[in-house]
Amino acid sequence: SALADALVGNTSLEKLVINEPTSSGWSAFSRLLCNTSTISNTHCSNHTLTQIHCYGYGEEVPSSVERYLEMNKYQEHVATTKILMHHPVFNMETFFQWKLKFLPVLLAWFHEAMSVLILEELTDGEGYRLPFGYLVGELLSECDTSKLESLDHVSQACDVLLTRKLSSVYQFVRAMPLLVVDGYCSQDLTRGSRK
């Protein structure tokens, strides 16, 4: 547990050898690799560590830890993947302080997340699936199973992601209706004066 706590913020150590880890130690490593308490903590989780070898432990690395180690091997979108896997509802209240200035950032983030889903079908040179299959599985668990037969898995996951995007935008519009109307009206007036 102390070792896992010491690795918070690590950006260089990729491989680790430990001796006789306990179940609480494995739990701490799982939290280190993906802290799901908040979106910010998930984003700041360790995305660098890719291998843990252990001595004196009767079993392999637990699947809850191995899953995140495997994901960390593909670092380009791993933070986005972990956030989407563990945070089905985004609480936008923390971003309201920036008012509507944050909305383009949010939309760009969802655009990046959509590209992660499209990459899901890729494999690396050795034929291993990229870990985004985990993400698609998590997103599909939110779907109405009666509608799953007509769409492929990536399309279904994209539909779920689009729903999350619309929900997040709706939170902004609902919290700041006058800013949205004022922005729309001033944009409309600007267009009218150009004609």
CSV table of C-alpha atoms in Angstrom, one decimal:
chain,number,residue,atom,x,y,z
A,1,SER,CA,0.0,0.0,0.0
A,2,ALA,CA,2.8,2.4,0.9
A,3,LEU,CA,4.6,1.6,-2.4
A,4,ALA,CA,1.5,2.3,-4.4
A,5,ASP,CA,1.0,5.6,-2.6
A,6,ALA,CA,4.6,6.5,-3.4
A,7,LEU,CA,4.0,6.0,-7.1
A,8,VAL,CA,1.1,8.5,-7.3
A,9,GLY,CA,2.3,11.0,-9.9
A,10,ASN,CA,4.9,8.7,-11.4
A,11,THR,CA,5.6,9.5,-15.0
A,12,SER,CA,8.7,7.4,-15.7
A,13,LEU,CA,8.6,4.0,-13.9
A,14,GLU,CA,7.1,1.4,-16.3
A,15,LYS,CA,8.1,-1.9,-14.7
A,16,LEU,CA,8.0,-2.9,-11.1
A,17,VAL,CA,9.1,-6.0,-9.2
A,18,ILE,CA,7.5,-6.5,-5.8
A,19,ASN,CA,7.8,-9.2,-3.1
A,20,GLU,CA,4.8,-10.9,-1.5
A,21,PRO,CA,2.0,-8.5,-2.2
A,22,THR,CA,-1.1,-8.7,0.0
A,23,SER,CA,-4.7,-8.3,-1.1
A,24,SER,CA,-4.7,-4.8,0.4
A,25,GLY,CA,-1.5,-4.1,-1.6
A,26,TRP,CA,-3.2,-5.2,-4.8
A,27,SER,CA,-6.2,-3.1,-4.0
A,28,ALA,CA,-3.9,-0.1,-3.6
A,29,PHE,CA,-2.2,-0.8,-7.0
A,30,SER,CA,-5.7,-1.0,-8.6
A,31,ARG,CA,-6.5,2.4,-7.1
A,32,LEU,CA,-3.1,3.8,-8.2
A,33,LEU,CA,-3.7,2.7,-11.8
A,34,CYS,CA,-7.3,3.9,-11.9
A,35,ASN,CA,-8.7,6.0,-9.0
A,36,THR,CA,-12.4,6.2,-9.8
A,37,SER,CA,-13.4,8.5,-6.9
A,38,THR,CA,-13.7,11.5,-9.3
A,39,ILE,CA,-13.1,12.3,-12.9
A,40,SER,CA,-10.1,14.4,-12.0
A,41,ASN,CA,-8.6,11.6,-9.9
A,42,THR,CA,-9.2,9.1,-12.8
A,43,HIS,CA,-7.5,11.5,-15.2
A,44,CYS,CA,-4.5,11.9,-12.8
A,45,SER,CA,-4.2,8.1,-12.1
A,46,ASN,CA,-1.0,6.4,-13.1
A,47,HIS,CA,-0.9,5.8,-16.8
A,48,THR,CA,2.8,4.9,-17.0
A,49,LEU,CA,3.2,1.6,-15.1
A,50,THR,CA,2.7,-1.3,-17.6
A,51,GLN,CA,4.2,-4.4,-15.8
A,52,ILE,CA,4.2,-5.7,-12.2
A,53,HIS,CA,6.2,-8.9,-11.5
A,54,CYS,CA,5.8,-10.4,-8.1
A,55,TYR,CA,7.7,-13.0,-6.0
A,56,GLY,CA,6.2,-15.0,-3.2
A,57,TYR,CA,2.7,-14.6,-4.4
A,58,GLY,CA,0.8,-17.8,-5.2
A,59,GLU,CA,-1.3,-16.3,-8.0
A,60,GLU,CA,-0.8,-14.1,-11.0
A,61,VAL,CA,-1.4,-10.4,-10.9
A,62,PRO,CA,-5.1,-9.9,-10.2
A,63,SER,CA,-7.3,-9.2,-13.2
A,64,SER,CA,-8.4,-5.9,-11.8
A,65,VAL,CA,-4.7,-4.7,-11.8
A,66,GLU,CA,-3.7,-6.6,-15.0
A,67,ARG,CA,-6.5,-4.8,-16.9
A,68,TYR,CA,-5.1,-1.4,-16.2
A,69,LEU,CA,-1.5,-2.4,-16.8
A,70,GLU,CA,-2.6,-3.6,-20.2
A,71,MET,CA,-4.4,-0.4,-20.9
A,72,ASN,CA,-1.4,1.7,-19.9
A,73,LYS,CA,0.6,0.1,-22.8
A,74,TYR,CA,-1.5,2.3,-25.1
A,75,GLN,CA,-0.9,5.6,-23.5
A,76,GLU,CA,-2.3,8.0,-26.1
A,77,HIS,CA,-5.9,7.6,-25.0
A,78,VAL,CA,-5.7,5.7,-21.8
A,79,ALA,CA,-7.0,8.5,-19.5
A,80,THR,CA,-10.0,9.1,-21.8
A,81,THR,CA,-10.7,5.4,-21.8
A,82,LYS,CA,-10.5,5.1,-18.0
A,83,ILE,CA,-12.8,8.1,-17.5
A,84,LEU,CA,-15.4,6.8,-19.9
A,85,MET,CA,-15.3,3.3,-18.4
A,86,HIS,CA,-15.9,4.5,-14.8
A,87,HIS,CA,-17.9,7.7,-15.0
A,88,PRO,CA,-21.2,7.2,-16.8
A,89,VAL,CA,-22.6,10.5,-15.7
A,90,PHE,CA,-20.4,13.6,-15.8
A,91,ASN,CA,-21.2,16.2,-13.1
A,92,MET,CA,-20.6,19.4,-14.9
A,93,GLU,CA,-21.1,21.7,-11.9
A,94,THR,CA,-17.4,21.9,-11.2
A,95,PHE,CA,-16.9,23.5,-14.7
A,96,PHE,CA,-19.7,26.1,-14.3
A,97,GLN,CA,-17.3,28.6,-12.9
A,98,TRP,CA,-16.0,29.1,-16.5
A,99,LYS,CA,-19.5,29.5,-17.8
A,100,LEU,CA,-19.9,28.8,-21.4
A,101,LYS,CA,-16.2,29.2,-22.1
A,102,PHE,CA,-15.7,25.5,-21.1
A,103,LEU,CA,-18.3,24.2,-23.5
A,104,PRO,CA,-15.9,24.0,-26.6
A,105,VAL,CA,-13.4,22.2,-24.4
A,106,LEU,CA,-16.0,19.7,-23.4
A,107,LEU,CA,-17.1,19.1,-27.0
A,108,ALA,CA,-13.5,18.6,-28.2
A,109,TRP,CA,-13.0,16.1,-25.4
A,110,PHE,CA,-16.0,14.1,-26.5
A,111,HIS,CA,-14.8,14.3,-30.1
A,112,GLU,CA,-11.5,12.7,-28.9
A,113,ALA,CA,-13.4,10.1,-27.0
A,114,MET,CA,-15.4,9.2,-30.2
A,115,SER,CA,-12.0,8.7,-32.0
A,116,VAL,CA,-11.0,6.3,-29.2
A,117,LEU,CA,-14.1,4.2,-29.9
A,118,ILE,CA,-13.4,4.1,-33.6
A,119,LEU,CA,-9.9,2.9,-32.9
A,120,GLU,CA,-11.4,0.0,-30.9
A,121,GLU,CA,-11.1,-2.5,-33.7
A,122,LEU,CA,-7.4,-2.0,-34.3
A,123,THR,CA,-4.8,-4.6,-33.2
A,124,ASP,CA,-1.1,-4.1,-32.6
A,125,GLY,CA,1.6,-5.9,-34.5
A,126,GLU,CA,1.4,-9.0,-32.4
A,127,GLY,CA,-2.3,-9.5,-32.9
A,128,TYR,CA,-3.4,-8.3,-29.4
A,129,ARG,CA,-6.6,-6.2,-29.3
A,130,LEU,CA,-6.1,-2.7,-28.0
A,131,PRO,CA,-7.7,-2.3,-24.6
A,132,PHE,CA,-10.5,-0.1,-25.9
A,133,GLY,CA,-12.6,-3.3,-26.1
A,134,TYR,CA,-13.0,-2.8,-22.4
A,135,LEU,CA,-14.5,0.6,-23.0
A,136,VAL,CA,-16.9,-0.7,-25.6
A,137,GLY,CA,-18.0,-3.4,-23.2
A,138,GLU,CA,-18.6,-0.9,-20.4
A,139,LEU,CA,-20.6,1.5,-22.7
A,140,LEU,CA,-22.7,-1.4,-24.0
A,141,SER,CA,-23.7,-2.3,-20.5
A,142,GLU,CA,-25.7,1.0,-20.5
A,143,CYS,CA,-27.7,0.0,-23.7
A,144,ASP,CA,-31.2,-1.3,-24.0
A,145,THR,CA,-30.4,-4.9,-25.0
A,146,SER,CA,-33.5,-5.1,-27.2
A,147,LYS,CA,-32.0,-2.6,-29.5
A,148,LEU,CA,-28.5,-4.2,-29.7
A,149,GLU,CA,-29.2,-6.7,-32.5
A,150,SER,CA,-29.3,-4.2,-35.4
A,151,LEU,CA,-26.1,-2.3,-34.7
A,152,ASP,CA,-22.5,-3.4,-34.5
A,153,HIS,CA,-20.8,-3.0,-31.1
A,154,VAL,CA,-18.8,0.2,-31.9
A,155,SER,CA,-21.9,1.9,-33.3
A,156,GLN,CA,-23.8,1.0,-30.1
A,157,ALA,CA,-21.0,2.4,-28.0
A,158,CYS,CA,-20.9,5.6,-30.1
A,159,ASP,CA,-24.6,6.0,-29.5
A,160,VAL,CA,-24.1,5.7,-25.7
A,161,LEU,CA,-21.2,8.2,-25.9
A,162,LEU,CA,-23.4,10.6,-27.9
A,163,THR,CA,-26.1,10.4,-25.2
A,164,ARG,CA,-23.4,11.3,-22.5
A,165,LYS,CA,-22.3,14.2,-24.7
A,166,LEU,CA,-25.8,15.6,-25.0
A,167,SER,CA,-26.5,15.1,-21.3
A,168,SER,CA,-23.3,17.1,-20.5
A,169,VAL,CA,-24.3,19.9,-22.8
A,170,TYR,CA,-27.8,19.9,-21.4
A,171,GLN,CA,-26.4,20.4,-17.9
A,172,PHE,CA,-24.7,23.6,-19.1
A,173,VAL,CA,-27.7,24.9,-20.9
A,174,ARG,CA,-30.0,24.1,-18.0
A,175,ALA,CA,-27.7,25.8,-15.5
A,176,MET,CA,-27.1,28.9,-17.6
A,177,PRO,CA,-30.2,29.5,-19.8
A,178,LEU,CA,-29.8,33.3,-19.9
A,179,LEU,CA,-26.2,33.1,-21.1
A,180,VAL,CA,-27.1,30.6,-23.8
A,181,VAL,CA,-30.0,32.8,-25.0
A,182,ASP,CA,-27.9,36.0,-24.8
A,183,GLY,CA,-25.1,34.3,-26.8
A,184,TYR,CA,-27.6,33.1,-29.4
A,185,CYS,CA,-29.3,36.5,-29.7
A,186,SER,CA,-26.1,38.5,-30.0
A,187,GLN,CA,-24.8,36.0,-32.6
A,188,ASP,CA,-28.1,36.5,-34.5
A,189,LEU,CA,-27.8,40.3,-34.3
A,190,THR,CA,-24.2,40.1,-35.6
A,191,ARG,CA,-25.3,38.1,-38.6
A,192,GLY,CA,-28.1,40.5,-39.3
A,193,SER,CA,-25.9,43.6,-39.2
A,194,ARG,CA,-23.5,41.9,-41.8
A,195,LYS,CA,-26.3,41.6,-44.4
